[in-house]
Coordinates of C-alpha atoms in Angstrom, one line a residue:
M1476 CA -0.1 -0.3 -0.2
P1477 CA 1.9 3.9 -1.1
K1478 CA 1.7 6.1 1.7
A1479 CA -0.7 8.7 1.2
R1480 CA 0.7 11.6 0.2
Y1481 CA -0.5 15.6 0.6
R1482 CA 0.2 19.3 -0.9
V1483 CA -0.3 22.6 1.1
K1484 CA -3.0 24.0 -1.4
N1485 CA -3.1 27.6 1.3
W1486 CA 0.4 27.9 1.7
R1487 CA 0.4 31.6 1.4
D1488 CA -2.5 32.2 3.0
Y1489 CA -1.3 29.9 6.1
D1490 CA 2.7 30.8 5.4
A1491 CA 1.1 34.6 7.1
A1492 CA -0.4 33.1 9.6
L1493 CA 2.3 32.1 11.2
R1494 CA 4.5 35.1 11.1
R1495 CA 0.4 36.3 12.9
R1496 CA 0.9 33.6 15.4
G1497 CA 3.7 36.2 16.7
D1498 CA 2.3 38.8 16.6
L1499 CA 2.8 41.3 20.1
T1500 CA 0.0 43.2 19.0
V1501 CA -2.0 42.8 22.9
W1502 CA -6.1 44.8 22.5
V1503 CA -7.1 45.5 26.2
T1504 CA -11.3 45.7 26.0
P1505 CA -13.1 47.6 28.2
A1506 CA -14.4 44.9 29.6
A1507 CA -11.8 43.5 30.3
M1508 CA -10.5 46.6 32.3
A1509 CA -13.2 47.2 33.7
A1510 CA -13.6 43.4 34.9
W1511 CA -9.6 42.8 36.2
T1512 CA -10.0 43.3 40.0
P1513 CA -13.9 42.1 41.2
P1514 CA -15.6 44.7 43.4
R1515 CA -15.5 44.8 46.9
N1516 CA -18.3 41.8 48.2
N1517 CA -18.8 43.2 52.0
R1518 CA -17.5 39.1 53.1
R1519 CA -15.5 38.9 56.4
G1520 CA -12.4 38.0 55.1
R1521 CA -10.0 39.8 52.5
P1522 CA -11.0 40.4 49.6
Q1523 CA -9.9 38.7 46.8
K1524 CA -7.3 41.7 44.9
Y1525 CA -7.4 39.8 40.8
S1526 CA -10.2 39.0 39.6
G1527 CA -9.9 34.8 36.8
I1528 CA -9.7 36.9 33.5
A1529 CA -6.4 38.0 35.5
V1530 CA -5.5 34.6 36.4
E1531 CA -6.6 33.3 33.9
T1532 CA -4.6 35.9 31.2
G1533 CA -1.4 35.7 32.5
L1534 CA -1.7 31.4 32.5
M1535 CA -2.4 31.6 28.4
L1536 CA 0.5 33.8 27.8
R1537 CA 2.0 31.8 30.0
L1538 CA 1.3 28.6 27.9
A1539 CA 1.7 30.6 24.3
F1540 CA 5.2 32.2 25.3
G1541 CA 6.6 28.5 26.5
R1542 CA 7.7 30.9 30.3
P1543 CA 8.0 30.0 34.1
W1544 CA 5.9 32.2 35.6
R1545 CA 8.1 34.7 36.7
Q1546 CA 8.7 35.7 33.8
T1547 CA 5.1 35.9 33.1
E1548 CA 4.6 37.6 36.0
G1549 CA 7.7 40.2 34.0
M1550 CA 5.8 39.7 30.8
L1551 CA 2.7 40.7 31.8
A1552 CA 3.5 43.5 32.9
S1553 CA 5.3 45.3 30.3
I1554 CA 2.6 44.6 28.6
M1555 CA 0.6 47.0 31.5
R1556 CA 3.6 49.3 30.9
L1557 CA 3.3 49.2 26.9
L1558 CA 0.2 49.9 27.0
G1559 CA -0.6 53.2 29.6
L1560 CA -2.7 51.0 32.5
D1561 CA -3.5 51.3 35.9
L1562 CA -3.8 47.9 36.5
P1563 CA -2.2 45.3 39.0
V1564 CA -0.1 42.4 38.0
P1565 CA -0.5 39.1 40.3
D1566 CA 2.7 38.1 41.1
H1567 CA 4.2 34.1 40.3
T1568 CA 2.7 33.0 43.9
T1569 CA -1.0 34.7 42.9
F1570 CA -0.9 33.4 39.9
S1571 CA 0.3 29.3 41.0
R1572 CA -2.2 28.8 43.6
R1573 CA -5.7 30.3 41.8
S1574 CA -5.5 28.5 38.6
A1575 CA -6.3 25.8 40.8
D1576 CA -9.1 26.7 41.0
L1577 CA -9.6 28.7 37.4
T1578 CA -13.3 27.6 35.8
L1579 CA -13.3 30.1 33.1
A1580 CA -10.4 28.0 31.1
K1581 CA -12.9 25.5 30.7
A1582 CA -15.0 27.1 28.2
V1583 CA -13.0 26.4 24.8
S1584 CA -15.3 26.7 21.7
I1585 CA -18.7 27.0 21.3
A1586 CA -20.3 25.6 18.9
S1587 CA -22.6 27.3 16.1
G1588 CA -24.5 23.9 14.5
P1589 CA -24.4 20.2 14.5
V1590 CA -21.1 18.9 14.8
N1591 CA -18.6 16.3 13.7
V1592 CA -16.7 15.2 16.4
V1593 CA -13.8 13.2 16.6
I1594 CA -12.2 11.7 19.4
D1595 CA -9.0 10.3 20.9
S1596 CA -6.7 10.9 23.2
T1597 CA -3.1 11.5 24.0
G1598 CA -0.6 10.3 27.8
L1599 CA 0.8 14.5 28.6
K1600 CA 4.5 14.0 31.3
V1601 CA 4.3 15.6 35.4
F1602 CA 7.5 14.7 36.6
G1603 CA 10.1 12.4 36.9
A1604 CA 13.2 10.7 35.7
G1605 CA 13.9 11.6 31.4
E1606 CA 14.5 9.4 29.3
W1607 CA 18.7 10.7 29.2
Q1608 CA 18.7 10.1 33.0
R1609 CA 17.8 6.6 32.5
E1610 CA 19.7 5.8 29.9
K1611 CA 23.3 7.8 32.3
H1612 CA 22.5 6.7 35.5
G1613 CA 20.3 2.9 35.1
G1614 CA 17.7 2.6 37.2
K1615 CA 13.4 2.6 36.5
G1616 CA 12.4 6.2 37.4
R1617 CA 10.1 7.6 38.4
R1618 CA 7.4 8.8 35.9
T1619 CA 3.5 10.5 36.7
W1620 CA 1.7 10.9 33.7
R1621 CA -2.1 12.7 32.7
K1622 CA -4.3 11.3 30.3
L1623 CA -5.6 14.2 27.8
H1624 CA -9.2 13.5 26.2
L1625 CA -10.3 15.6 23.2
A1626 CA -13.2 16.7 21.0
A1627 CA -11.7 18.1 17.7
D1628 CA -14.0 19.8 15.1
P1629 CA -12.5 17.8 11.6
D1630 CA -14.3 20.8 9.7
T1631 CA -12.5 23.4 11.3
G1632 CA -10.2 22.1 13.1
E1633 CA -11.0 23.7 16.7
I1634 CA -11.3 22.1 20.2
L1635 CA -14.3 22.0 21.3
A1636 CA -14.2 20.2 24.6
S1637 CA -11.3 18.7 27.4
E1638 CA -10.9 16.7 30.2
L1639 CA -8.2 16.0 31.6
T1640 CA -7.9 12.8 33.8
T1641 CA -5.0 9.7 35.8
T1642 CA -3.8 7.2 33.6
E1643 CA -6.7 5.1 35.8
D1644 CA -9.7 6.5 33.2
G1645 CA -10.2 4.9 30.8
D1646 CA -10.9 6.8 27.4
A1647 CA -14.4 5.1 26.9
S1648 CA -15.8 6.8 30.4
Q1649 CA -14.4 9.6 29.1
V1650 CA -17.3 10.2 26.4
G1651 CA -20.3 11.5 28.2
P1652 CA -18.5 14.0 29.6
L1653 CA -17.3 15.5 26.7
L1654 CA -19.9 15.1 24.9
N1655 CA -22.1 17.0 27.6
Q1656 CA -19.1 21.2 26.5
I1657 CA -20.7 20.7 23.5
S1658 CA -24.0 22.9 23.3
G1659 CA -25.7 22.9 19.3
P1660 CA -26.4 19.8 18.3
I1661 CA -23.7 17.3 17.3
A1662 CA -24.3 15.2 14.3
S1663 CA -21.7 12.2 14.4
V1664 CA -18.8 11.0 16.6
T1665 CA -16.2 9.1 15.8
A1666 CA -13.2 7.9 17.5
D1667 CA -10.6 4.3 17.0
G1668 CA -11.9 0.6 17.8
A1669 CA -11.0 1.2 21.6
Y1670 CA -14.2 3.5 22.4
D1671 CA -16.2 1.0 21.0
G1672 CA -19.0 -0.9 22.7
G1673 CA -22.7 -0.3 24.2
P1674 CA -21.6 1.4 26.2
V1675 CA -20.5 4.1 24.4
Y1676 CA -23.4 4.2 21.9
R1677 CA -25.9 4.5 24.7
I1678 CA -24.0 7.6 25.6
I1679 CA -24.1 8.7 22.7
A1680 CA -27.4 7.7 21.7
Q1681 CA -29.0 10.4 24.8
R1682 CA -27.3 13.0 24.1
D1683 CA -28.3 13.1 20.8
P1684 CA -30.3 10.6 19.0
A1685 CA -30.1 12.0 16.0
A1686 CA -26.0 11.5 15.8
A1687 CA -24.4 8.8 13.6
V1688 CA -21.5 7.0 15.7
I1689 CA -18.7 5.6 13.9
I1690 CA -16.0 3.7 15.6
P1691 CA -15.1 0.3 14.1
P1692 CA -16.9 -3.3 16.1
R1693 CA -14.2 -5.0 17.4
S1694 CA -12.3 -8.2 15.7
T1695 CA -14.6 -10.6 17.6
A1696 CA -18.2 -8.0 18.0
V1697 CA -20.9 -9.9 17.5
P1698 CA -24.9 -8.4 16.0
S1699 CA -27.4 -8.0 18.4
D1700 CA -30.0 -10.4 19.8
N1701 CA -31.8 -8.6 17.4
A1702 CA -29.8 -7.4 14.5
D1703 CA -32.2 -8.6 12.4
T1704 CA -35.3 -7.1 13.2
A1705 CA -34.3 -3.9 14.4
P1706 CA -30.7 -3.7 13.7
T1707 CA -28.5 -0.4 15.9
Q1708 CA -25.7 1.4 14.5
R1709 CA -23.6 -0.9 15.6
D1710 CA -25.0 -3.2 14.4
R1711 CA -25.3 -2.1 9.9
H1712 CA -21.4 -1.3 10.8
L1713 CA -21.1 -5.2 11.9
R1714 CA -22.8 -6.4 8.6
M1715 CA -20.9 -3.7 6.0
I1716 CA -18.4 -4.9 7.2
Q1717 CA -18.9 -8.3 6.0
E1718 CA -20.2 -7.2 3.1
R1719 CA -17.2 -4.7 1.9
G1720 CA -14.6 -5.4 4.2
R1721 CA -12.8 -3.1 6.8
R1722 CA -11.0 -0.8 3.5
G1723 CA -14.9 -0.6 1.8
W1724 CA -15.9 0.2 5.1
Q1725 CA -13.8 2.9 6.0
K1726 CA -14.4 5.0 2.7
A1727 CA -18.2 4.6 3.4
V1728 CA -18.5 6.3 6.5
N1729 CA -14.9 8.3 6.2
Y1730 CA -13.6 7.0 8.6
G1731 CA -10.3 8.0 8.0
R1732 CA -12.0 11.7 9.6
R1733 CA -11.1 10.0 12.7
A1734 CA -7.2 11.1 11.7
L1735 CA -7.7 15.1 12.4
G1736 CA -8.0 13.7 16.1
E1737 CA -4.7 13.1 15.8
V1738 CA -3.6 16.1 14.5
A1739 CA -4.9 17.8 17.4
M1740 CA -3.0 15.6 19.6
M1741 CA 0.4 16.5 17.7
H1742 CA -0.8 20.2 17.7
Y1743 CA -0.9 20.2 21.2
K1744 CA 2.5 18.4 21.6
T1745 CA 4.2 21.0 19.4
V1746 CA 2.4 24.2 21.0
I1747 CA 2.2 24.0 24.4
G1748 CA 4.4 20.7 24.9
R1749 CA 4.6 16.8 25.8
R1750 CA 4.0 17.9 29.8
L1751 CA 2.4 19.7 32.9
H1752 CA 3.9 22.2 33.8
A1753 CA 1.8 22.1 37.1
R1754 CA 1.6 19.7 40.3
T1755 CA -1.6 19.2 41.0
L1756 CA -4.4 17.9 39.1
P1757 CA -6.5 20.5 39.8
T1758 CA -4.3 23.1 38.3
Q1759 CA -3.3 20.3 35.2
K1760 CA -7.1 20.6 34.3
A1761 CA -7.2 24.0 33.5
E1762 CA -3.7 24.7 32.7
A1763 CA -4.8 22.1 30.1
A1764 CA -8.3 23.5 29.2
A1765 CA -6.2 26.8 28.7
G1766 CA -4.1 25.5 26.5
C1767 CA -6.8 23.9 24.2
K1768 CA -7.9 27.6 24.2
V1769 CA -4.2 29.0 22.9
L1770 CA -4.8 26.2 20.4
N1771 CA -8.6 27.4 18.8
V1772 CA -6.8 30.7 19.3
M1773 CA -4.1 30.6 16.6
T1774 CA -6.5 28.0 14.9
R1775 CA -8.0 30.5 14.2
L1776 CA -5.7 32.5 12.8
G1777 CA -5.5 30.3 10.0
M1778 CA -5.0 26.0 9.1
P1779 CA -2.8 24.4 6.4
V1780 CA -5.4 23.3 3.3
S1781 CA -3.9 19.4 2.0
Q1782 CA -4.8 18.0 -1.4
H1783 CA -4.7 14.5 -1.7
I1784 CA -1.4 13.8 -4.6
T1785 CA -2.2 10.9 -6.0

């Protein structure tokens, strides 16, 4: 089977989009300036000096430019000086502490109509001995991983929903939480064979009964008891595979869109990084969600449009 070759059709526009990603022009809206410091709530205790918008701004700058918290603090302070704004900047300890309960970063992207959803997951390193240290000194080394689950729109490349879990959580268990973050109707859900099973089909049917489920059945899959009288989507997939083969089934249901989920994973690891900076799980979840928002901003600037070369 020859390797597929592709050519970028919109290289001029994509090249301009890549340059715009490094643009340091910053806009601060009047609404953001008004909400930068929260009003006093007349409650007991010391009031918060910075709102969630200030913390989220610092978190997104940190991930976009790959800087530690102290350098992010200095970057944001210099931006405020260049803009001539008299707004306080949180220090690095405030950024680190407040990002644990940050909720604004959860809203990744809002779909405007029925969307096709591609679901996939990948691993992100937290901390531990690196590969070079294990090679040099031997030993197993202490490593910790988190699993990043993404729901992407294959038509636009944007990330619609994200979930960060421990390695003990299975991929199929996160289908419901991901779909619940998508506000609009769902046209189809595509995933690999690891998501095959009745529970996933039921979760998708409860979320949107009209949604098409495009998941390859396992090689040991068997039709349901009502396959002849009331076939399910999975039963129809099994019948089509039996008639046309797996290659024919993939072409008929456009299963190739699943690769765009892997593109979203590669995009995250290339731009944001392959490891998490935070140490606690709540802070890591906010970091991953903010990273997805950064990627969506870059995606809206322009993405390559590839054409298959026959």
